[in-house]
Amino acid sequence: MRNLETEVRNGYTIPHEMKQVWSVQMDLAKALIDVCRRNGLMCWMDSDTLLGAVRHQGFIPWDDDIDFVMLRKDYDKLVKIADKEFQHPYFFQNTYSDQNLYLGHGTLRHVESTALCDYELNRKYCRGIDIDIFVLDGFIENPVLRFFHRTATMIVKKSLRGYVADLNDKMKFDKRLIAWASKGLYRFVSYKKAFAFYEQLFRMVDADKSERVSVLAYRYSSHRRIRKRSSYNEQVWIPFENVVYPAPSDTHDALVCYFGHDYMTPLHLPTAHGRRYLDATRPYQEVVEELKQHPEQFAERIKLLYTD
């Protein structure tokens, strides 16, 4: 990213520090796209990133991340080659590569930087600046079959999330009960094998034979995030900041499924993960230790990064 100076877009001030974060994320995006090109894999911008490309030719001014999506077959290939292809300072993070973590998708991180949600201070997994790689799976059109498929995947997902849950966190009684039961269960069953079974449930539905696809392993919805499979037969390259990124051939269909038909009207909506402590210049281990001593700095950093 060429211009790292503070600027105003759509009436919103983007500070220099957030521009630094964007620059790291664009470096991560380049690394992902380069690996995909070398290995004959396809990825596409998704969600807020695709909307930003179409509406702003770059980041949505108040956004703080980059999202890509891949079809399951190509994503599986990426997982197999990730350790070889992504070397320091890059780290391909998923449930297999990082301990004590549930992710229904992949995340590419820069380990010499920091991206922290307020609940992650005591977590043990990598918390560098990241971009997300979500997975498109086939959507079952038959409502009865979809009900059984969704029920099966949700049962496994709740047990996986319960296993990695921190019992010191505040949670509702039912979630705490699931967490206790899951921690007992996975003393006898391999957690990673259980996650592999979870993913296999989605592979049962071949996306290549489906009319529609969705990011079901992230959030299994019967009305949102569902888009035409035919939009992901090829890549259309469109501007994003000072470069071009791949987009689905039908960007309108891909955006309507997230934002509705009025997606070209700017709305200042919060991100799904909430506001994060982001620092492009310091490794997360250093920042975590400092925040444990001075927790008030978290709110100070948030105020600096998110200027509204």
mmCIF file of C-alpha atoms in Angstrom:
data_model
loop_
_atom_site.group_PDB
_atom_site.id
_atom_site.type_symbol
_atom_site.label_atom_id
_atom_site.label_comp_id
_atom_site.label_asym_id
_atom_site.label_seq_id
_atom_site.Cartn_x
_atom_site.Cartn_y
_atom_site.Cartn_z
ATOM 1 C CA MET A 1 0.000 0.000 0.000
ATOM 2 C CA ARG A 2 1.613 3.234 -1.152
ATOM 3 C CA ASN A 3 -0.056 5.933 0.911
ATOM 4 C CA LEU A 4 0.233 5.340 4.660
ATOM 5 C CA GLU A 5 -0.685 8.866 5.678
ATOM 6 C CA THR A 6 -3.847 9.691 7.611
ATOM 7 C CA GLU A 7 -6.704 10.502 5.239
ATOM 8 C CA VAL A 8 -10.456 11.034 5.174
ATOM 9 C CA ARG A 9 -12.708 8.787 3.053
ATOM 10 C CA ASN A 10 -16.489 9.116 2.973
ATOM 11 C CA GLY A 11 -16.242 11.500 5.913
ATOM 12 C CA TYR A 12 -14.364 8.897 7.997
ATOM 13 C CA THR A 13 -10.808 9.496 9.214
ATOM 14 C CA ILE A 14 -8.402 6.605 8.631
ATOM 15 C CA PRO A 15 -5.351 7.073 10.886
ATOM 16 C CA HIS A 16 -1.785 6.276 9.880
ATOM 17 C CA GLU A 17 -1.755 3.326 12.283
ATOM 18 C CA MET A 18 -4.717 1.675 10.547
ATOM 19 C CA LYS A 19 -3.098 2.279 7.169
ATOM 20 C CA GLN A 20 -0.082 0.330 8.463
ATOM 21 C CA VAL A 21 -2.401 -2.546 9.379
ATOM 22 C CA TRP A 22 -3.987 -2.440 5.928
ATOM 23 C CA SER A 23 -0.527 -2.605 4.379
ATOM 24 C CA VAL A 24 0.311 -5.783 6.300
ATOM 25 C CA GLN A 25 -3.011 -7.312 5.297
ATOM 26 C CA MET A 26 -2.362 -6.507 1.646
ATOM 27 C CA ASP A 27 1.040 -8.173 1.958
ATOM 28 C CA LEU A 28 -0.709 -11.259 3.351
ATOM 29 C CA ALA A 29 -3.223 -11.146 0.485
ATOM 30 C CA LYS A 30 -0.384 -11.031 -2.033
ATOM 31 C CA ALA A 31 1.246 -14.046 -0.367
ATOM 32 C CA LEU A 32 -2.007 -16.006 -0.551
ATOM 33 C CA ILE A 33 -2.688 -15.102 -4.180
ATOM 34 C CA ASP A 34 0.904 -15.943 -5.183
ATOM 35 C CA VAL A 35 0.677 -19.382 -3.542
ATOM 36 C CA CYS A 36 -2.665 -20.050 -5.229
ATOM 37 C CA ARG A 37 -1.301 -19.058 -8.629
ATOM 38 C CA ARG A 38 1.779 -21.269 -8.277
ATOM 39 C CA ASN A 39 -0.338 -24.268 -7.352
ATOM 40 C CA GLY A 40 -3.283 -23.864 -9.699
ATOM 41 C CA LEU A 41 -5.739 -22.912 -6.947
ATOM 42 C CA MET A 42 -8.467 -20.287 -7.083
ATOM 43 C CA CYS A 43 -9.533 -17.779 -4.450
ATOM 44 C CA TRP A 44 -11.901 -14.810 -4.541
ATOM 45 C CA MET A 45 -12.557 -11.709 -2.472
ATOM 46 C CA ASP A 46 -15.542 -12.120 -0.199
ATOM 47 C CA SER A 47 -17.826 -10.237 2.174
ATOM 48 C CA ASP A 48 -16.668 -6.709 3.183
ATOM 49 C CA THR A 49 -13.531 -6.954 1.040
ATOM 50 C CA LEU A 50 -15.529 -7.619 -2.126
ATOM 51 C CA LEU A 51 -17.939 -4.838 -1.189
ATOM 52 C CA GLY A 52 -15.008 -2.480 -0.629
ATOM 53 C CA ALA A 53 -13.534 -3.343 -4.027
ATOM 54 C CA VAL A 54 -16.851 -2.737 -5.825
ATOM 55 C CA ARG A 55 -17.967 0.337 -3.884
ATOM 56 C CA HIS A 56 -14.680 2.008 -2.868
ATOM 57 C CA GLN A 57 -12.069 0.355 -5.122
ATOM 58 C CA GLY A 58 -10.317 -0.627 -1.895
ATOM 59 C CA PHE A 59 -10.971 -0.977 1.825
ATOM 60 C CA ILE A 60 -14.276 0.142 3.259
ATOM 61 C CA PRO A 61 -13.000 3.130 5.284
ATOM 62 C CA TRP A 62 -14.068 1.696 8.652
ATOM 63 C CA ASP A 63 -13.082 -1.921 7.910
ATOM 64 C CA ASP A 64 -10.077 -3.622 9.499
ATOM 65 C CA ASP A 65 -9.593 -6.925 7.668
ATOM 66 C CA ILE A 66 -9.486 -8.755 4.334
ATOM 67 C CA ASP A 67 -11.638 -11.774 3.483
ATOM 68 C CA PHE A 68 -11.153 -14.366 0.767
ATOM 69 C CA VAL A 69 -13.093 -17.503 -0.062
ATOM 70 C CA MET A 70 -12.131 -20.791 -1.722
ATOM 71 C CA LEU A 71 -14.049 -23.854 -2.838
ATOM 72 C CA ARG A 72 -13.556 -26.827 -0.508
ATOM 73 C CA LYS A 73 -11.453 -28.898 -2.933
ATOM 74 C CA ASP A 74 -8.936 -26.095 -3.499
ATOM 75 C CA TYR A 75 -8.961 -25.138 0.181
ATOM 76 C CA ASP A 76 -8.091 -28.740 1.118
ATOM 77 C CA LYS A 77 -5.128 -28.594 -1.270
ATOM 78 C CA LEU A 78 -4.013 -25.300 0.274
ATOM 79 C CA VAL A 79 -4.078 -26.821 3.771
ATOM 80 C CA LYS A 80 -1.802 -29.664 2.605
ATOM 81 C CA ILE A 81 0.857 -27.331 1.174
ATOM 82 C CA ALA A 82 0.544 -24.471 3.668
ATOM 83 C CA ASP A 83 3.490 -25.449 5.904
ATOM 84 C CA LYS A 84 5.823 -25.536 2.909
ATOM 85 C CA GLU A 85 4.482 -22.492 1.083
ATOM 86 C CA PHE A 86 4.053 -20.041 3.950
ATOM 87 C CA GLN A 87 7.332 -19.360 5.711
ATOM 88 C CA HIS A 88 8.189 -16.846 8.462
ATOM 89 C CA PRO A 89 6.794 -14.251 9.024
ATOM 90 C CA TYR A 90 3.681 -15.897 7.555
ATOM 91 C CA PHE A 91 1.721 -18.574 9.387
ATOM 92 C CA PHE A 92 -1.263 -20.457 7.992
ATOM 93 C CA GLN A 93 -3.489 -20.951 11.010
ATOM 94 C CA ASN A 94 -6.291 -23.463 11.285
ATOM 95 C CA THR A 95 -7.504 -26.080 13.729
ATOM 96 C CA TYR A 96 -4.764 -28.496 12.648
ATOM 97 C CA SER A 97 -1.822 -26.088 12.790
ATOM 98 C CA ASP A 98 -2.491 -24.231 16.050
ATOM 99 C CA GLN A 99 -3.259 -25.655 19.485
ATOM 100 C CA ASN A 100 -6.366 -24.877 21.555
ATOM 101 C CA LEU A 101 -8.153 -23.272 18.643
ATOM 102 C CA TYR A 102 -11.370 -23.917 16.755
ATOM 103 C CA LEU A 103 -11.654 -22.421 13.259
ATOM 104 C CA GLY A 104 -14.074 -23.555 10.582
ATOM 105 C CA HIS A 105 -11.858 -21.800 8.030
ATOM 106 C CA GLY A 106 -8.238 -20.802 7.519
ATOM 107 C CA THR A 107 -6.397 -17.658 8.583
ATOM 108 C CA LEU A 108 -3.103 -16.368 7.228
ATOM 109 C CA ARG A 109 -1.226 -14.397 9.877
ATOM 110 C CA HIS A 110 1.839 -12.191 10.102
ATOM 111 C CA VAL A 111 3.543 -13.357 13.284
ATOM 112 C CA GLU A 112 5.563 -10.150 13.844
ATOM 113 C CA SER A 113 2.438 -8.056 14.374
ATOM 114 C CA THR A 114 -0.625 -7.928 16.647
ATOM 115 C CA ALA A 115 -4.381 -8.435 16.221
ATOM 116 C CA LEU A 116 -6.200 -8.914 19.531
ATOM 117 C CA CYS A 117 -9.871 -9.079 20.452
ATOM 118 C CA ASP A 118 -10.646 -8.121 24.039
ATOM 119 C CA TYR A 119 -11.226 -11.765 25.076
ATOM 120 C CA GLU A 120 -7.968 -13.074 23.561
ATOM 121 C CA LEU A 121 -5.446 -11.697 26.029
ATOM 122 C CA ASN A 122 -4.872 -15.068 27.716
ATOM 123 C CA ARG A 123 -5.266 -17.248 24.651
ATOM 124 C CA LYS A 124 -2.265 -19.322 23.573
ATOM 125 C CA TYR A 125 -2.717 -19.336 19.803
ATOM 126 C CA CYS A 126 -1.094 -17.001 17.276
ATOM 127 C CA ARG A 127 -2.587 -13.501 17.300
ATOM 128 C CA GLY A 128 -0.723 -11.699 14.530
ATOM 129 C CA ILE A 129 -2.481 -9.508 11.958
ATOM 130 C CA ASP A 130 -4.524 -11.772 9.716
ATOM 131 C CA ILE A 131 -6.640 -12.282 6.635
ATOM 132 C CA ASP A 132 -9.417 -14.882 6.544
ATOM 133 C CA ILE A 133 -9.858 -17.653 3.977
ATOM 134 C CA PHE A 134 -13.404 -18.986 4.199
ATOM 135 C CA VAL A 135 -14.580 -22.229 2.583
ATOM 136 C CA LEU A 136 -17.422 -22.653 0.088
ATOM 137 C CA ASP A 137 -19.319 -25.932 0.377
ATOM 138 C CA GLY A 138 -22.291 -27.277 -1.545
ATOM 139 C CA PHE A 139 -25.684 -26.100 -0.264
ATOM 140 C CA ILE A 140 -28.352 -28.799 0.087
ATOM 141 C CA GLU A 141 -31.559 -27.590 -1.567
ATOM 142 C CA ASN A 142 -33.823 -30.315 -0.112
ATOM 143 C CA PRO A 143 -35.018 -28.865 3.236
ATOM 144 C CA VAL A 144 -35.389 -32.249 4.946
ATOM 145 C CA LEU A 145 -31.903 -33.444 3.994
ATOM 146 C CA ARG A 146 -30.534 -30.005 4.870
ATOM 147 C CA PHE A 147 -32.107 -30.201 8.331
ATOM 148 C CA PHE A 148 -30.365 -33.486 9.128
ATOM 149 C CA HIS A 149 -27.076 -32.322 7.655
ATOM 150 C CA ARG A 150 -27.179 -29.039 9.538
ATOM 151 C CA THR A 151 -28.126 -30.779 12.796
ATOM 152 C CA ALA A 152 -25.231 -33.222 12.498
ATOM 153 C CA THR A 153 -22.675 -30.510 11.753
ATOM 154 C CA MET A 154 -23.953 -28.250 14.531
ATOM 155 C CA ILE A 155 -23.716 -31.007 17.164
ATOM 156 C CA VAL A 156 -20.088 -31.653 16.270
ATOM 157 C CA LYS A 157 -19.309 -27.939 16.022
ATOM 158 C CA LYS A 158 -20.712 -27.207 19.488
ATOM 159 C CA SER A 159 -18.615 -29.979 20.994
ATOM 160 C CA LEU A 160 -15.465 -28.689 19.270
ATOM 161 C CA ARG A 161 -16.075 -25.138 20.462
ATOM 162 C CA GLY A 162 -16.893 -26.410 23.915
ATOM 163 C CA TYR A 163 -13.579 -28.252 24.111
ATOM 164 C CA VAL A 164 -11.479 -25.132 23.436
ATOM 165 C CA ALA A 165 -13.671 -22.866 25.588
ATOM 166 C CA ASP A 166 -12.067 -21.253 28.631
ATOM 167 C CA LEU A 167 -14.114 -22.221 31.690
ATOM 168 C CA ASN A 168 -12.908 -19.052 33.409
ATOM 169 C CA ASP A 169 -14.880 -16.977 30.875
ATOM 170 C CA LYS A 170 -18.427 -15.905 31.581
ATOM 171 C CA MET A 171 -20.894 -18.095 29.691
ATOM 172 C CA LYS A 172 -24.470 -19.299 29.888
ATOM 173 C CA PHE A 173 -25.255 -22.489 31.789
ATOM 174 C CA ASP A 174 -25.960 -24.544 28.656
ATOM 175 C CA LYS A 175 -22.659 -23.533 27.036
ATOM 176 C CA ARG A 176 -20.778 -24.297 30.244
ATOM 177 C CA LEU A 177 -22.426 -27.718 30.393
ATOM 178 C CA ILE A 178 -21.419 -28.425 26.788
ATOM 179 C CA ALA A 179 -17.872 -27.266 27.551
ATOM 180 C CA TRP A 180 -17.568 -29.621 30.531
ATOM 181 C CA ALA A 181 -18.969 -32.546 28.564
ATOM 182 C CA SER A 182 -16.744 -31.822 25.554
ATOM 183 C CA LYS A 183 -13.584 -31.592 27.628
ATOM 184 C CA GLY A 184 -14.432 -34.989 29.080
ATOM 185 C CA LEU A 185 -15.242 -36.478 25.694
ATOM 186 C CA TYR A 186 -12.024 -35.347 24.044
ATOM 187 C CA ARG A 187 -9.933 -36.979 26.714
ATOM 188 C CA PHE A 188 -10.822 -40.217 24.927
ATOM 189 C CA VAL A 189 -11.373 -38.992 21.359
ATOM 190 C CA SER A 190 -8.780 -37.058 19.371
ATOM 191 C CA TYR A 191 -9.916 -33.454 19.012
ATOM 192 C CA LYS A 192 -8.251 -33.071 15.609
ATOM 193 C CA LYS A 193 -9.793 -36.321 14.363
ATOM 194 C CA ALA A 194 -13.166 -35.013 15.477
ATOM 195 C CA PHE A 195 -12.546 -31.818 13.522
ATOM 196 C CA ALA A 196 -11.535 -33.895 10.489
ATOM 197 C CA PHE A 197 -14.884 -35.713 10.804
ATOM 198 C CA TYR A 198 -16.625 -32.324 10.997
ATOM 199 C CA GLU A 199 -15.018 -31.243 7.733
ATOM 200 C CA GLN A 200 -15.846 -34.591 6.131
ATOM 201 C CA LEU A 201 -19.529 -33.910 6.760
ATOM 202 C CA PHE A 202 -19.261 -30.931 4.404
ATOM 203 C CA ARG A 203 -17.320 -32.893 1.793
ATOM 204 C CA MET A 204 -20.322 -35.226 1.556
ATOM 205 C CA VAL A 205 -21.990 -32.500 -0.517
ATOM 206 C CA ASP A 206 -20.011 -31.936 -3.728
ATOM 207 C CA ALA A 207 -19.920 -28.211 -4.487
ATOM 208 C CA ASP A 208 -19.230 -28.968 -8.159
ATOM 209 C CA LYS A 209 -22.632 -30.666 -8.389
ATOM 210 C CA SER A 210 -24.520 -28.043 -6.384
ATOM 211 C CA GLU A 211 -26.501 -25.145 -7.802
ATOM 212 C CA ARG A 212 -25.541 -22.965 -4.844
ATOM 213 C CA VAL A 213 -22.705 -22.785 -2.327
ATOM 214 C CA SER A 214 -22.164 -21.166 1.062
ATOM 215 C CA VAL A 215 -19.643 -20.759 3.876
ATOM 216 C CA LEU A 216 -21.418 -23.419 5.921
ATOM 217 C CA ALA A 217 -18.500 -24.382 8.164
ATOM 218 C CA TYR A 218 -18.336 -20.742 9.297
ATOM 219 C CA ARG A 219 -22.058 -20.211 9.720
ATOM 220 C CA TYR A 220 -24.719 -22.645 8.521
ATOM 221 C CA SER A 221 -27.541 -20.397 7.375
ATOM 222 C CA SER A 222 -30.526 -21.316 5.209
ATOM 223 C CA HIS A 223 -31.118 -17.762 3.947
ATOM 224 C CA ARG A 224 -27.872 -15.729 4.053
ATOM 225 C CA ARG A 225 -24.374 -16.110 2.568
ATOM 226 C CA ILE A 226 -25.728 -18.460 -0.117
ATOM 227 C CA ARG A 227 -24.669 -17.720 -3.669
ATOM 228 C CA LYS A 228 -24.627 -19.281 -7.148
ATOM 229 C CA ARG A 229 -21.976 -21.951 -7.734
ATOM 230 C CA SER A 230 -21.570 -20.746 -11.330
ATOM 231 C CA SER A 231 -20.128 -17.441 -10.095
ATOM 232 C CA TYR A 232 -17.026 -19.330 -8.963
ATOM 233 C CA ASN A 233 -16.032 -21.034 -12.199
ATOM 234 C CA GLU A 234 -13.538 -18.275 -12.980
ATOM 235 C CA GLN A 235 -11.867 -15.174 -11.572
ATOM 236 C CA VAL A 236 -12.532 -11.564 -12.546
ATOM 237 C CA TRP A 237 -9.752 -9.225 -11.463
ATOM 238 C CA ILE A 238 -10.894 -5.837 -10.154
ATOM 239 C CA PRO A 239 -9.086 -2.903 -8.477
ATOM 240 C CA PHE A 240 -8.424 -2.925 -4.753
ATOM 241 C CA GLU A 241 -6.332 0.011 -3.506
ATOM 242 C CA ASN A 242 -3.352 0.130 -5.891
ATOM 243 C CA VAL A 243 -3.537 -3.511 -7.075
ATOM 244 C CA VAL A 244 -6.134 -5.952 -8.477
ATOM 245 C CA TYR A 245 -7.669 -8.885 -6.618
ATOM 246 C CA PRO A 246 -9.778 -11.813 -7.868
ATOM 247 C CA ALA A 247 -13.557 -11.551 -7.627
ATOM 248 C CA PRO A 248 -16.390 -13.941 -8.583
ATOM 249 C CA SER A 249 -17.815 -13.453 -12.059
ATOM 250 C CA ASP A 250 -21.195 -12.389 -10.628
ATOM 251 C CA THR A 251 -20.197 -9.873 -7.968
ATOM 252 C CA HIS A 252 -23.793 -8.679 -7.608
ATOM 253 C CA ASP A 253 -25.036 -12.117 -6.541
ATOM 254 C CA ALA A 254 -22.113 -12.517 -4.140
ATOM 255 C CA LEU A 255 -22.814 -9.160 -2.497
ATOM 256 C CA VAL A 256 -26.601 -9.430 -2.293
ATOM 257 C CA CYS A 257 -26.285 -12.636 -0.265
ATOM 258 C CA TYR A 258 -24.446 -10.674 2.446
ATOM 259 C CA PHE A 259 -25.725 -7.122 2.273
ATOM 260 C CA GLY A 260 -29.018 -7.089 0.367
ATOM 261 C CA HIS A 261 -29.811 -5.240 -2.844
ATOM 262 C CA ASP A 262 -28.886 -1.776 -1.495
ATOM 263 C CA TYR A 263 -25.250 -2.724 -0.840
ATOM 264 C CA MET A 264 -23.988 0.352 -2.738
ATOM 265 C CA THR A 265 -25.393 2.582 0.022
ATOM 266 C CA PRO A 266 -22.648 3.020 2.643
ATOM 267 C CA LEU A 267 -23.656 1.904 6.139
ATOM 268 C CA HIS A 268 -21.235 2.138 9.038
ATOM 269 C CA LEU A 269 -21.695 -1.368 10.451
ATOM 270 C CA PRO A 270 -19.506 -3.059 13.096
ATOM 271 C CA THR A 271 -17.208 -5.916 12.090
ATOM 272 C CA ALA A 272 -18.160 -9.481 13.025
ATOM 273 C CA HIS A 273 -15.201 -9.800 15.425
ATOM 274 C CA GLY A 274 -15.623 -6.388 17.040
ATOM 275 C CA ARG A 275 -12.927 -3.783 17.387
ATOM 276 C CA ARG A 276 -9.427 -5.128 17.856
ATOM 277 C CA TYR A 277 -6.094 -3.998 19.232
ATOM 278 C CA LEU A 278 -4.070 -3.844 16.017
ATOM 279 C CA ASP A 279 -0.380 -3.018 15.698
ATOM 280 C CA ALA A 280 1.629 -3.550 12.521
ATOM 281 C CA THR A 281 4.975 -2.798 14.173
ATOM 282 C CA ARG A 282 5.099 -4.998 17.291
ATOM 283 C CA PRO A 283 4.761 -8.797 17.792
ATOM 284 C CA TYR A 284 1.714 -9.934 19.712
ATOM 285 C CA GLN A 285 3.770 -11.618 22.480
ATOM 286 C CA GLU A 286 5.263 -8.253 23.424
ATOM 287 C CA VAL A 287 1.924 -6.463 23.270
ATOM 288 C CA VAL A 288 0.157 -9.127 25.368
ATOM 289 C CA GLU A 289 2.693 -8.834 28.188
ATOM 290 C CA GLU A 290 2.362 -5.058 28.157
ATOM 291 C CA LEU A 291 -1.443 -5.183 28.210
ATOM 292 C CA LYS A 292 -1.408 -7.518 31.194
ATOM 293 C CA GLN A 293 0.446 -4.816 33.095
ATOM 294 C CA HIS A 294 -1.502 -1.904 31.610
ATOM 295 C CA PRO A 295 -4.970 -3.116 30.507
ATOM 296 C CA GLU A 296 -6.151 0.458 29.999
ATOM 297 C CA GLN A 297 -3.963 0.635 26.886
ATOM 298 C CA PHE A 298 -6.395 -1.635 25.042
ATOM 299 C CA ALA A 299 -9.134 1.012 25.084
ATOM 300 C CA GLU A 300 -6.610 3.727 24.224
ATOM 301 C CA ARG A 301 -5.485 1.822 21.134
ATOM 302 C CA ILE A 302 -9.075 1.201 20.048
ATOM 303 C CA LYS A 303 -9.789 4.938 20.306
ATOM 304 C CA LEU A 304 -6.749 5.681 18.160
ATOM 305 C CA LEU A 305 -7.566 3.153 15.428
ATOM 306 C CA TYR A 306 -11.337 3.600 15.171
ATOM 307 C CA THR A 307 -11.839 7.325 15.007
ATOM 308 C CA ASP A 308 -15.636 7.670 15.016
#
